[in-house]
Amino acid sequence: MKLIPTDPNATSLEQLLCRGDIWRGQSHQTPLRLVVNSGYAQLNDRLVGGGWPVASLIEVCQRATSHAEWQLLMPALLANQRGLVVLLNPPANPFAQALLKAGMDLERLLIVEAKDKADFLSSFIELARSDACDAVMAWQPHQALSYTELRKCALAATEGQGIYVLFRPDAVRDQSSPAVVRLSLQWQLEQLSVSIFKQKGELVADKGAIDLPLPAAWKGLLPHQQLDQQGKSKPRIASVTPIHGGRRGRR
Amino acid sequence: MTKSTSSPQAARRLWLALRLPDLPAHALNLAIDSPEPLVVNDKRGLYWMNSAAAVAGLQLDMNPTTAQLLTGCVLHERDNNKEQMCLAQLAESMYQFSPYIETYCSKHEPQSGLLLEIASCLRLFGGAQALSNKIEQFFTQLFTQRKMTLAMGLAHSQAAAWLLSFVHYPIDDTSDRADFIERLKRLPIDFLHDFPKQVDALEKTGFVTLGDIARHIEVQSISSFKKRFGQTFADYLCDLFGIDQDFQQRSLFEKPVTHFKPKEFFTGQLQFDYPLHQIDQLQQPMESLLQQLAGYLQSRQLQTQHIEWALSDIYRNQNTLQIYADSPQSQWQLLFDLSLIQLENRDLPFEVDTLTLSCRDSLPLQGRTHALDFEPGRKINRQSFSITAAKLKARLGDASVYKLSYQDGYLPRDTNQKISLTQTCQQALPDIHQRAQRPAWLLDEPVIIEVRRQGLYWRGRITLIAGPERIQGNWWREPSARDYFIGLRQDQQRLWLFWDLHKQQWFVQGIFS
């Protein structure tokens, strides 16, 4: 009796196409990959897979004096309250009051300071490989990271199970990077503007900025010259007119 | 009723007391034969002195200041811990002579030493006299550099042997229990150093020697001493004179002599066929030695937090490497990783010929308890992270890996607390802070804001958009009064800033992110 041979090639091709690292030319079909809900519908729509990619390096560029990290990532960090959130080389001290108010469990939060580049890289790789971390938020040390070093971070990220975000200055935006998603942040008067300028699985990445809303309490009382940019919504009035505070400063 | 006979088991016991009158000086590394007067003092007064000090007229229990004025001697504070360590080391070395070793420390006199039960090892060493000679020789060899006085006493019980060490009877094989008791009876009652109150009372009632006490017990009974001086003193006398109290079978109630347990530790060594000059070449031997250590620890149900590597070359140069883990380990993997991290940034100081691993600090395996958790994934993650944390700490230092906690305080900086990974965070945020707007980043120290004609400047022009919120208090430490505002910089970055009412200055405290 002759057995009907199965076609092993068809199966293996499908399996191969399921892999995220197979180049598929101009095809817009992207393999399914694990993502974490970013907490913003418009951002999810723009991100391939519908959220922050898991086990991938995400690079966020922002101006050196500007900080919008928590606004961007806090919803995603709160979505899965299981593993650790590690801040590697943070630019300042995280303020416990603000994080508790946002709903963060401080038992999940860990801070690692690694000012030296070699220590930073080893720590990032160690943290990315640990399956206990839900998220690693890392700030590049003073010394710039080379492509090879970024590649090491990206490879380590593929071994993990969380989201791995590397914050870098806006000046490196034009440099090549092996990160899976690259985006830049810009504060606007009433929103946070996010531009995705590189994304794996999408050839034309820069489709314009996405505006993420700011908390209402942050809007406060706007200066006179900016009131006409407000539209129809009325700003919240502060309890004491701030001009009073400005006068004190001139004493 | 009192019997003066004892059980056969008790008769078999023979105790050798090794009294070390110069231990307080030895523990402090003082040369006791110095021609200068040397003195060790404790809270009560002079505790020990050398012969030069005694010649100069000093006496024990004398006020240290008086002693210093009299002779100009240097005072040395007694260190009981060091004395105990010396005794423990001596006990370890005496283990070669007897497995039954007790340490003796007098609470009232500078007299400490060891008590060896030697009845079971007489045949091995050829009698008590030969054994005492061997011990004396061993002491002479051990203390060639600095002299150490040794006084020995042999008797049927620990207490009797200790007392007989104060009078110099030769140690021989012919003396028996009756001889020991006879020698004891000649001693004055002042020798009962551990019972100063009882000695005082006995002297007042006309007792001069221990023989007087023995006669009194023979005529009346031990119960009169028990009534007047307490059970402890009566038991001590019974032990001294070998008196069996009212028991028919004393051996049933006799405390067995416990075996001395010397401290165990692991040491493993590998000698290489050729000298190693690269760190990478050490990895395999290190792994092999650590696996041996893991086998040793697991078979003895032990754990360790500290190991030591010693690298040696053929010229006997040695370099040591201390590895500490933040939690006790009985597996080798983490210790291996931590060792590699330490070696990573170094070069070998010489061509390594021998690699030695030693582990001297081990502790019994702790039964670990875990909170009841129905999410097994999470539990595994937390456990696995302890290894990552240990590696990070080894590389960056303990202070560089920490958690954050809230604590009550007036100033924002005081409410932020850095805690170690093992501590629990305080997360109960008062309502007043729940309602207020707080930035996600807090600067280490508030930074002064420049005030120009048009307004406030810190990396750009700032406009105040909300506030103020007054924070006032801390008057007991550093009075402070601040009006906090939310400021909008020209690049649309929101800042948390305050006007200091005392310093009359603007500061930026945090950054909204």
Tab-separated table of N, CA and C in Angstrom, chain A residues 63 65-71 81-84 86-87 90-101 104-114 119 122-123 126-127 130-133 139 186-190 214 217-223 225-226 238-242 245-246 248-251, chain B residues 344 375 377-378 380-382 384-385 388 391-392 395-396 399-406 412 415-416 418 421 423-427 429 433-444 451-453 459 461 463-468 470 483 485-486 488-489 491-494 496 499 501 504 506 511-513:
chain	number	residue	atom	x	y	z
A	63	ARG	N	13.496	66.335	22.373
A	63	ARG	CA	14.504	67.361	22.659
A	63	ARG	C	15.097	67.148	24.044
A	65	THR	N	15.751	69.046	26.417
A	65	THR	CA	15.121	69.736	27.553
A	65	THR	C	13.646	69.371	27.701
A	66	SER	N	13.199	68.478	26.861
A	66	SER	CA	11.772	68.170	26.835
A	66	SER	C	11.538	66.741	27.332
A	67	HIS	N	10.496	66.551	28.101
A	67	HIS	CA	10.229	65.224	28.647
A	67	HIS	C	8.745	64.896	28.534
A	68	ALA	N	8.447	63.843	27.752
A	68	ALA	CA	7.046	63.456	27.587
A	68	ALA	C	6.883	61.943	27.734
A	69	GLU	N	7.837	61.321	28.449
A	69	GLU	CA	7.883	59.859	28.520
A	69	GLU	C	6.639	59.251	29.153
A	70	TRP	N	6.290	59.771	30.337
A	70	TRP	CA	5.188	59.156	31.090
A	70	TRP	C	3.858	59.364	30.379
A	71	GLN	N	3.703	60.554	29.750
A	71	GLN	CA	2.462	60.841	29.048
A	71	GLN	C	2.250	59.819	27.921
A	81	GLN	N	-0.575	44.982	34.802
A	81	GLN	CA	0.028	45.195	36.125
A	81	GLN	C	0.618	43.905	36.675
A	82	ARG	N	1.476	43.259	35.910
A	82	ARG	CA	2.021	41.980	36.387
A	82	ARG	C	3.522	42.043	36.670
A	83	GLY	N	4.267	42.404	35.657
A	83	GLY	CA	5.721	42.373	35.806
A	83	GLY	C	6.292	43.707	36.261
A	84	LEU	N	7.610	43.793	36.212
A	84	LEU	CA	8.300	44.994	36.688
A	84	LEU	C	8.419	46.047	35.587
A	86	VAL	N	11.090	48.880	34.695
A	86	VAL	CA	12.439	49.288	35.101
A	86	VAL	C	12.823	50.576	34.383
A	87	LEU	N	13.271	51.562	35.150
A	87	LEU	CA	13.773	52.807	34.576
A	87	LEU	C	15.297	52.723	34.610
A	90	PRO	N	17.370	57.050	34.473
A	90	PRO	CA	16.357	58.097	34.273
A	90	PRO	C	16.977	59.490	34.402
A	91	PRO	N	16.386	60.495	33.703
A	91	PRO	CA	16.977	61.836	33.696
A	91	PRO	C	16.846	62.578	35.025
A	92	ALA	N	15.888	62.183	35.847
A	92	ALA	CA	15.695	62.805	37.171
A	92	ALA	C	15.038	61.753	38.065
A	93	ASN	N	14.710	62.165	39.285
A	93	ASN	CA	14.052	61.196	40.182
A	93	ASN	C	12.581	61.088	39.847
A	94	PRO	N	12.067	59.891	39.663
A	94	PRO	CA	10.619	59.766	39.497
A	94	PRO	C	9.937	60.212	40.797
A	95	PHE	N	8.847	60.929	40.683
A	95	PHE	CA	8.188	61.477	41.873
A	95	PHE	C	7.089	60.513	42.306
A	96	ALA	N	7.273	59.947	43.493
A	96	ALA	CA	6.346	58.907	43.980
A	96	ALA	C	4.903	59.401	44.012
A	97	GLN	N	4.701	60.672	44.413
A	97	GLN	CA	3.337	61.195	44.518
A	97	GLN	C	2.619	61.151	43.170
A	98	ALA	N	3.331	61.589	42.107
A	98	ALA	CA	2.712	61.633	40.774
A	98	ALA	C	2.418	60.234	40.266
A	99	LEU	N	3.351	59.305	40.515
A	99	LEU	CA	3.161	57.940	39.997
A	99	LEU	C	2.026	57.242	40.729
A	100	LEU	N	1.939	57.464	42.036
A	100	LEU	CA	0.846	56.855	42.801
A	100	LEU	C	-0.490	57.422	42.353
A	101	LYS	N	-0.493	58.708	42.094
A	101	LYS	CA	-1.735	59.346	41.653
A	101	LYS	C	-2.174	58.790	40.302
A	104	MET	N	0.122	53.859	39.449
A	104	MET	CA	1.258	52.934	39.333
A	104	MET	C	1.515	52.255	40.680
A	105	ASP	N	1.730	50.952	40.636
A	105	ASP	CA	2.105	50.199	41.831
A	105	ASP	C	3.617	50.347	42.005
A	106	LEU	N	4.031	51.024	43.064
A	106	LEU	CA	5.468	51.298	43.237
A	106	LEU	C	6.283	50.030	43.456
A	107	GLU	N	5.623	48.956	43.886
A	107	GLU	CA	6.347	47.681	44.058
A	107	GLU	C	6.857	47.153	42.716
A	108	ARG	N	6.194	47.599	41.646
A	108	ARG	CA	6.598	47.148	40.302
A	108	ARG	C	7.702	47.993	39.716
A	109	LEU	N	7.941	49.135	40.325
A	109	LEU	CA	8.865	50.096	39.724
A	109	LEU	C	10.272	49.930	40.299
A	110	LEU	N	11.229	49.881	39.415
A	110	LEU	CA	12.614	49.683	39.834
A	110	LEU	C	13.482	50.680	39.078
A	111	ILE	N	14.431	51.260	39.781
A	111	ILE	CA	15.296	52.250	39.130
A	111	ILE	C	16.729	51.735	39.132
A	112	VAL	N	17.345	51.792	37.976
A	112	VAL	CA	18.738	51.353	37.843
A	112	VAL	C	19.536	52.512	37.267
A	113	GLU	N	20.580	52.895	37.955
A	113	GLU	CA	21.416	53.994	37.476
A	113	GLU	C	22.711	53.439	36.908
A	114	ALA	N	22.921	53.693	35.625
A	114	ALA	CA	24.154	53.227	34.971
A	114	ALA	C	24.652	54.365	34.087
A	119	ASP	N	28.363	50.030	31.217
A	119	ASP	CA	27.434	49.550	32.253
A	119	ASP	C	25.989	49.625	31.766
A	122	SER	N	25.356	46.707	29.305
A	122	SER	CA	25.248	45.420	30.004
A	122	SER	C	23.951	45.342	30.792
A	123	SER	N	23.603	46.468	31.448
A	123	SER	CA	22.382	46.468	32.255
A	123	SER	C	21.146	46.316	31.371
A	126	GLU	N	20.912	42.760	30.261
A	126	GLU	CA	20.518	41.916	31.398
A	126	GLU	C	19.018	42.055	31.677
A	127	LEU	N	18.548	43.294	31.656
A	127	LEU	CA	17.131	43.552	31.963
A	127	LEU	C	16.231	43.022	30.854
A	130	SER	N	15.670	39.367	31.111
A	130	SER	CA	14.910	38.878	32.272
A	130	SER	C	13.428	38.832	31.928
A	131	ASP	N	12.799	37.716	32.184
A	131	ASP	CA	11.369	37.609	31.850
A	131	ASP	C	10.495	38.247	32.925
A	132	ALA	N	11.116	38.865	33.935
A	132	ALA	CA	10.326	39.494	34.991
A	132	ALA	C	9.908	40.912	34.619
A	133	CYS	N	10.513	41.468	33.546
A	133	CYS	CA	10.252	42.877	33.224
A	133	CYS	C	9.137	43.008	32.193
A	139	TRP	N	17.210	55.543	29.209
A	139	TRP	CA	17.658	56.834	28.682
A	139	TRP	C	19.129	56.715	28.314
A	186	GLN	N	6.839	65.810	20.535
A	186	GLN	CA	6.906	67.277	20.568
A	186	GLN	C	5.710	67.776	21.371
A	187	TRP	N	5.984	68.563	22.384
A	187	TRP	CA	4.862	69.141	23.144
A	187	TRP	C	4.195	70.226	22.310
A	188	GLN	N	2.879	70.236	22.316
A	188	GLN	CA	2.122	71.350	21.744
A	188	GLN	C	1.345	71.986	22.887
A	189	LEU	N	0.667	73.064	22.572
A	189	LEU	CA	-0.016	73.799	23.640
A	189	LEU	C	-1.029	72.919	24.383
A	190	GLU	N	-1.801	72.143	23.619
A	190	GLU	CA	-2.856	71.366	24.258
A	190	GLU	C	-2.748	69.887	23.986
A	214	LEU	N	-3.795	66.092	26.347
A	214	LEU	CA	-3.158	66.280	27.656
A	214	LEU	C	-4.222	66.262	28.746
A	217	ALA	N	-6.223	69.170	33.707
A	217	ALA	CA	-5.664	69.991	34.785
A	217	ALA	C	-4.372	70.684	34.379
A	218	TRP	N	-3.705	70.155	33.362
A	218	TRP	CA	-2.433	70.746	32.947
A	218	TRP	C	-2.630	72.058	32.171
A	219	LYS	N	-3.839	72.232	31.655
A	219	LYS	CA	-4.042	73.384	30.762
A	219	LYS	C	-4.007	74.688	31.532
A	220	GLY	N	-4.573	74.663	32.744
A	220	GLY	CA	-4.501	75.831	33.608
A	220	GLY	C	-5.045	77.081	32.948
A	221	LEU	N	-4.470	78.184	33.308
A	221	LEU	CA	-4.870	79.467	32.738
A	221	LEU	C	-3.823	79.855	31.707
A	222	LEU	N	-4.264	79.987	30.447
A	222	LEU	CA	-3.280	80.257	29.401
A	222	LEU	C	-2.954	81.744	29.328
A	223	PRO	N	-1.751	82.063	28.878
A	223	PRO	CA	-1.393	83.474	28.731
A	223	PRO	C	-2.289	84.170	27.705
A	225	GLN	N	-1.806	85.999	25.079
A	225	GLN	CA	-1.529	85.887	23.643
A	225	GLN	C	-1.888	84.520	23.079
A	226	GLN	N	-2.060	83.534	23.955
A	226	GLN	CA	-2.375	82.190	23.467
A	226	GLN	C	-3.866	81.869	23.564
A	238	ALA	N	-7.204	79.361	37.347
A	238	ALA	CA	-6.429	79.031	38.550
A	238	ALA	C	-7.004	79.789	39.739
A	239	SER	N	-6.767	79.276	40.928
A	239	SER	CA	-7.359	79.856	42.124
A	239	SER	C	-6.814	81.270	42.389
A	240	VAL	N	-5.544	81.457	42.055
A	240	VAL	CA	-4.960	82.790	42.254
A	240	VAL	C	-4.336	83.210	40.931
A	241	THR	N	-4.529	84.450	40.556
A	241	THR	CA	-3.992	84.920	39.272
A	241	THR	C	-2.464	84.836	39.295
A	242	PRO	N	-1.873	84.159	38.351
A	242	PRO	CA	-0.425	83.954	38.388
A	242	PRO	C	0.400	85.215	38.219
A	245	GLY	N	2.237	86.128	41.143
A	245	GLY	CA	3.499	85.422	41.385
A	245	GLY	C	4.635	86.042	40.597
A	246	GLY	N	4.358	86.464	39.367
A	246	GLY	CA	5.382	87.084	38.534
A	246	GLY	C	5.892	88.382	39.154
A	248	ARG	N	6.076	89.066	42.252
A	248	ARG	CA	6.940	88.758	43.399
A	248	ARG	C	8.375	88.556	42.939
A	249	GLY	N	8.468	87.911	41.780
A	249	GLY	CA	9.792	87.594	41.260
A	249	GLY	C	10.614	88.833	40.937
A	250	ARG	N	9.938	89.931	40.695
A	250	ARG	CA	10.683	91.137	40.297
A	250	ARG	C	11.059	91.990	41.499
A	251	ARG	N	10.692	91.530	42.692
A	251	ARG	CA	11.023	92.340	43.867
A	251	ARG	C	12.518	92.470	44.052
B	344	GLU	N	35.444	40.731	34.653
B	344	GLU	CA	35.261	41.325	33.328
B	344	GLU	C	36.185	42.529	33.084
B	375	GLU	N	-1.245	33.014	40.592
B	375	GLU	CA	-0.731	33.320	39.255
B	375	GLU	C	0.713	32.842	39.209
B	377	GLY	N	2.861	32.353	36.959
B	377	GLY	CA	3.787	33.061	36.074
B	377	GLY	C	4.485	34.195	36.795
B	378	ARG	N	3.716	34.929	37.582
B	378	ARG	CA	4.245	36.084	38.265
B	378	ARG	C	5.284	35.664	39.308
B	380	ILE	N	7.197	33.053	39.373
B	380	ILE	CA	8.450	32.626	38.739
B	380	ILE	C	9.260	33.853	38.311
B	381	ASN	N	8.523	34.842	37.745
B	381	ASN	CA	9.207	36.038	37.285
B	381	ASN	C	9.949	36.725	38.405
B	382	ARG	N	9.273	36.882	39.551
B	382	ARG	CA	9.883	37.586	40.678
B	382	ARG	C	11.137	36.846	41.149
B	384	SER	N	13.036	34.837	39.360
B	384	SER	CA	14.121	34.906	38.397
B	384	SER	C	14.764	36.278	38.410
B	385	PHE	N	13.991	37.311	38.791
B	385	PHE	CA	14.565	38.646	38.782
B	385	PHE	C	15.602	38.827	39.882
B	388	THR	N	18.853	38.542	38.278
B	388	THR	CA	19.181	39.737	37.487
B	388	THR	C	19.595	40.873	38.418
B	391	LYS	N	23.052	40.480	39.736
B	391	LYS	CA	24.068	40.791	38.726
B	391	LYS	C	24.206	42.305	38.556
B	392	LEU	N	23.055	42.995	38.533
B	392	LEU	CA	23.103	44.453	38.376
B	392	LEU	C	23.825	45.095	39.555
B	395	ARG	N	27.512	44.703	39.396
B	395	ARG	CA	28.164	45.544	38.390
B	395	ARG	C	28.136	47.022	38.789
B	396	LEU	N	26.969	47.473	39.303
B	396	LEU	CA	26.779	48.915	39.494
B	396	LEU	C	26.885	49.352	40.951
B	399	ALA	N	23.837	50.750	45.706
B	399	ALA	CA	23.097	52.018	45.732
B	399	ALA	C	22.498	52.368	44.370
B	400	SER	N	22.925	51.708	43.315
B	400	SER	CA	22.456	52.068	41.974
B	400	SER	C	21.204	51.302	41.547
B	401	VAL	N	20.764	50.367	42.349
B	401	VAL	CA	19.542	49.615	42.024
B	401	VAL	C	18.597	49.768	43.212
B	402	TYR	N	17.485	50.424	43.008
B	402	TYR	CA	16.608	50.710	44.151
B	402	TYR	C	15.147	50.839	43.723
B	403	LYS	N	14.290	50.890	44.723
B	403	LYS	CA	12.862	51.108	44.485
B	403	LYS	C	12.506	52.476	45.045
B	404	LEU	N	11.272	52.855	44.817
B	404	LEU	CA	10.807	54.163	45.245
B	404	LEU	C	9.663	53.957	46.231
B	405	SER	N	9.615	54.808	47.235
B	405	SER	CA	8.515	54.706	48.183
B	405	SER	C	8.059	56.103	48.565
B	406	TYR	N	6.787	56.195	48.949
B	406	TYR	CA	6.276	57.473	49.454
B	406	TYR	C	6.495	57.491	50.954
B	412	PRO	N	8.394	68.383	49.137
B	412	PRO	CA	8.261	67.304	48.133
B	412	PRO	C	9.421	66.320	48.161
B	415	THR	N	9.194	63.582	50.681
B	415	THR	CA	8.176	62.540	50.526
B	415	THR	C	8.650	61.431	49.588
B	416	ASN	N	9.744	61.677	48.893
B	416	ASN	CA	10.283	60.690	47.954
B	416	ASN	C	11.396	59.918	48.645
B	418	LYS	N	14.135	56.607	48.529
B	418	LYS	CA	14.738	55.484	47.806
B	418	LYS	C	14.893	54.344	48.791
B	421	LEU	N	15.638	46.861	47.352
B	421	LEU	CA	14.663	45.975	46.697
B	421	LEU	C	13.922	45.090	47.692
B	423	GLN	N	12.903	45.955	50.696
B	423	GLN	CA	11.945	46.683	51.528
B	423	GLN	C	10.597	46.810	50.821
B	424	THR	N	9.578	47.082	51.616
B	424	THR	CA	8.234	47.227	51.050
B	424	THR	C	7.912	48.707	50.891
B	425	CYS	N	7.301	49.047	49.756
B	425	CYS	CA	6.989	50.458	49.483
B	425	CYS	C	5.769	50.897	50.289
B	426	GLN	N	5.812	52.140	50.714
B	426	GLN	CA	4.607	52.723	51.310
B	426	GLN	C	3.847	53.399	50.172
B	427	GLN	N	2.582	53.047	49.999
B	427	GLN	CA	1.859	53.526	48.814
B	427	GLN	C	0.583	54.274	49.156
B	429	LEU	N	-1.276	57.265	49.628
B	429	LEU	CA	-1.086	58.690	49.331
B	429	LEU	C	-2.226	59.487	49.969
B	433	HIS	N	-2.553	65.149	48.474
B	433	HIS	CA	-1.666	64.944	47.325
B	433	HIS	C	-2.416	64.323	46.151
B	434	GLN	N	-3.458	63.548	46.471
B	434	GLN	CA	-4.259	62.942	45.394
B	434	GLN	C	-4.924	64.016	44.550
B	435	ARG	N	-5.339	65.091	45.232
B	435	ARG	CA	-6.061	66.143	44.512
B	435	ARG	C	-5.114	67.078	43.758
B	436	ALA	N	-3.887	67.200	44.261
B	436	ALA	CA	-2.969	68.191	43.694
B	436	ALA	C	-2.303	67.680	42.413
B	437	GLN	N	-1.783	68.627	41.628
B	437	GLN	CA	-1.048	68.280	40.408
B	437	GLN	C	0.425	68.111	40.754
B	438	ARG	N	0.986	66.971	40.390
B	438	ARG	CA	2.383	66.705	40.718
B	438	ARG	C	3.133	66.275	39.459
B	439	PRO	N	4.371	66.711	39.286
B	439	PRO	CA	5.134	66.313	38.098
B	439	PRO	C	5.699	64.898	38.256
B	440	ALA	N	5.953	64.237	37.154
B	440	ALA	CA	6.493	62.866	37.213
B	440	ALA	C	7.981	62.855	37.530
B	441	TRP	N	8.665	63.938	37.170
B	441	TRP	CA	10.113	64.014	37.481
B	441	TRP	C	10.356	65.066	38.534
B	442	LEU	N	11.185	64.712	39.505
B	442	LEU	CA	11.540	65.633	40.573
B	442	LEU	C	13.050	65.860	40.498
B	443	LEU	N	13.455	67.111	40.464
B	443	LEU	CA	14.895	67.394	40.396
B	443	LEU	C	15.540	67.101	41.754
B	444	ASP	N	16.796	66.670	41.723
B	444	ASP	CA	17.514	66.353	42.976
B	444	ASP	C	17.470	67.532	43.940
B	451	VAL	N	15.318	85.591	36.829
B	451	VAL	CA	14.213	86.541	36.659
B	451	VAL	C	14.705	87.685	35.781
B	452	ARG	N	14.077	87.791	34.597
B	452	ARG	CA	14.431	88.900	33.702
B	452	ARG	C	13.260	89.888	33.656
B	453	ARG	N	13.420	90.916	32.850
B	453	ARG	CA	12.406	91.964	32.859
B	453	ARG	C	11.051	91.454	32.357
B	459	ARG	N	15.880	77.681	30.781
B	459	ARG	CA	15.972	77.005	29.483
B	459	ARG	C	14.838	77.470	28.550
B	461	ARG	N	11.599	80.908	28.215
B	461	ARG	CA	10.728	81.788	28.995
B	461	ARG	C	9.554	80.996	29.579
B	463	THR	N	5.816	80.911	31.594
B	463	THR	CA	4.601	81.632	31.986
B	463	THR	C	3.877	80.783	33.022
B	464	LEU	N	3.399	81.435	34.070
B	464	LEU	CA	2.668	80.671	35.101
B	464	LEU	C	1.260	80.404	34.617
B	465	ILE	N	0.801	79.171	34.715
B	465	ILE	CA	-0.551	78.865	34.225
B	465	ILE	C	-1.471	78.328	35.316
B	466	ALA	N	-0.938	77.900	36.439
B	466	ALA	CA	-1.818	77.441	37.524
B	466	ALA	C	-1.098	77.584	38.848
B	467	GLY	N	-1.856	77.809	39.878
B	467	GLY	CA	-1.290	77.935	41.216
B	467	GLY	C	-1.829	79.171	41.894
B	468	PRO	N	-1.366	79.525	43.036
B	468	PRO	CA	-0.338	78.792	43.774
B	468	PRO	C	-0.923	77.764	44.747
B	470	ARG	N	0.252	76.591	48.480
B	470	ARG	CA	1.274	76.912	49.488
B	470	ARG	C	1.657	75.669	50.299
B	483	ASP	N	5.319	78.835	47.576
B	483	ASP	CA	4.104	78.877	46.752
B	483	ASP	C	4.411	78.156	45.449
B	485	PHE	N	3.668	76.623	41.698
B	485	PHE	CA	2.912	76.948	40.479
B	485	PHE	C	3.225	75.938	39.381
B	486	ILE	N	2.309	75.832	38.437
B	486	ILE	CA	2.634	75.109	37.205
B	486	ILE	C	3.015	76.174	36.183
B	488	LEU	N	4.433	77.157	32.184
B	488	LEU	CA	4.504	76.666	30.802
B	488	LEU	C	5.682	77.360	30.124
B	489	ARG	N	6.647	76.538	29.718
B	489	ARG	CA	7.813	77.120	29.063
B	489	ARG	C	7.477	77.364	27.595
B	491	ASP	N	8.698	76.222	24.981
B	491	ASP	CA	8.653	75.010	24.148
B	491	ASP	C	7.495	74.107	24.559
B	492	GLN	N	6.564	74.639	25.310
B	492	GLN	CA	5.329	73.966	25.776
B	492	GLN	C	5.590	72.893	26.843
B	493	GLN	N	6.771	72.860	27.348
B	493	GLN	CA	7.076	71.934	28.452
B	493	GLN	C	6.517	72.537	29.736
B	494	ARG	N	5.777	71.694	30.497
B	494	ARG	CA	5.216	72.183	31.764
B	494	ARG	C	6.174	71.885	32.912
B	496	TRP	N	7.148	72.461	37.252
B	496	TRP	CA	6.624	72.688	38.599
B	496	TRP	C	7.612	73.615	39.280
B	499	TRP	N	7.905	79.746	44.442
B	499	TRP	CA	8.459	80.998	44.949
B	499	TRP	C	8.764	80.772	46.422
B	501	LEU	N	9.342	81.938	49.917
B	501	LEU	CA	9.013	83.157	50.640
B	501	LEU	C	10.133	83.614	51.567
B	504	GLN	N	13.064	84.556	48.974
B	504	GLN	CA	12.603	85.533	47.976
B	504	GLN	C	13.214	85.216	46.600
B	506	TRP	N	12.816	82.398	42.922
B	506	TRP	CA	12.064	81.382	42.187
B	506	TRP	C	12.943	80.152	41.958
B	511	ILE	N	9.430	68.417	36.672
B	511	ILE	CA	9.072	68.522	35.252
B	511	ILE	C	7.876	67.618	34.995
B	512	PHE	N	6.830	68.193	34.430
B	512	PHE	CA	5.668	67.375	34.054
B	512	PHE	C	6.017	66.613	32.790
B	513	SER	N	5.770	65.312	32.806
B	513	SER	CA	6.219	64.504	31.675
B	513	SER	C	5.052	63.683	31.134
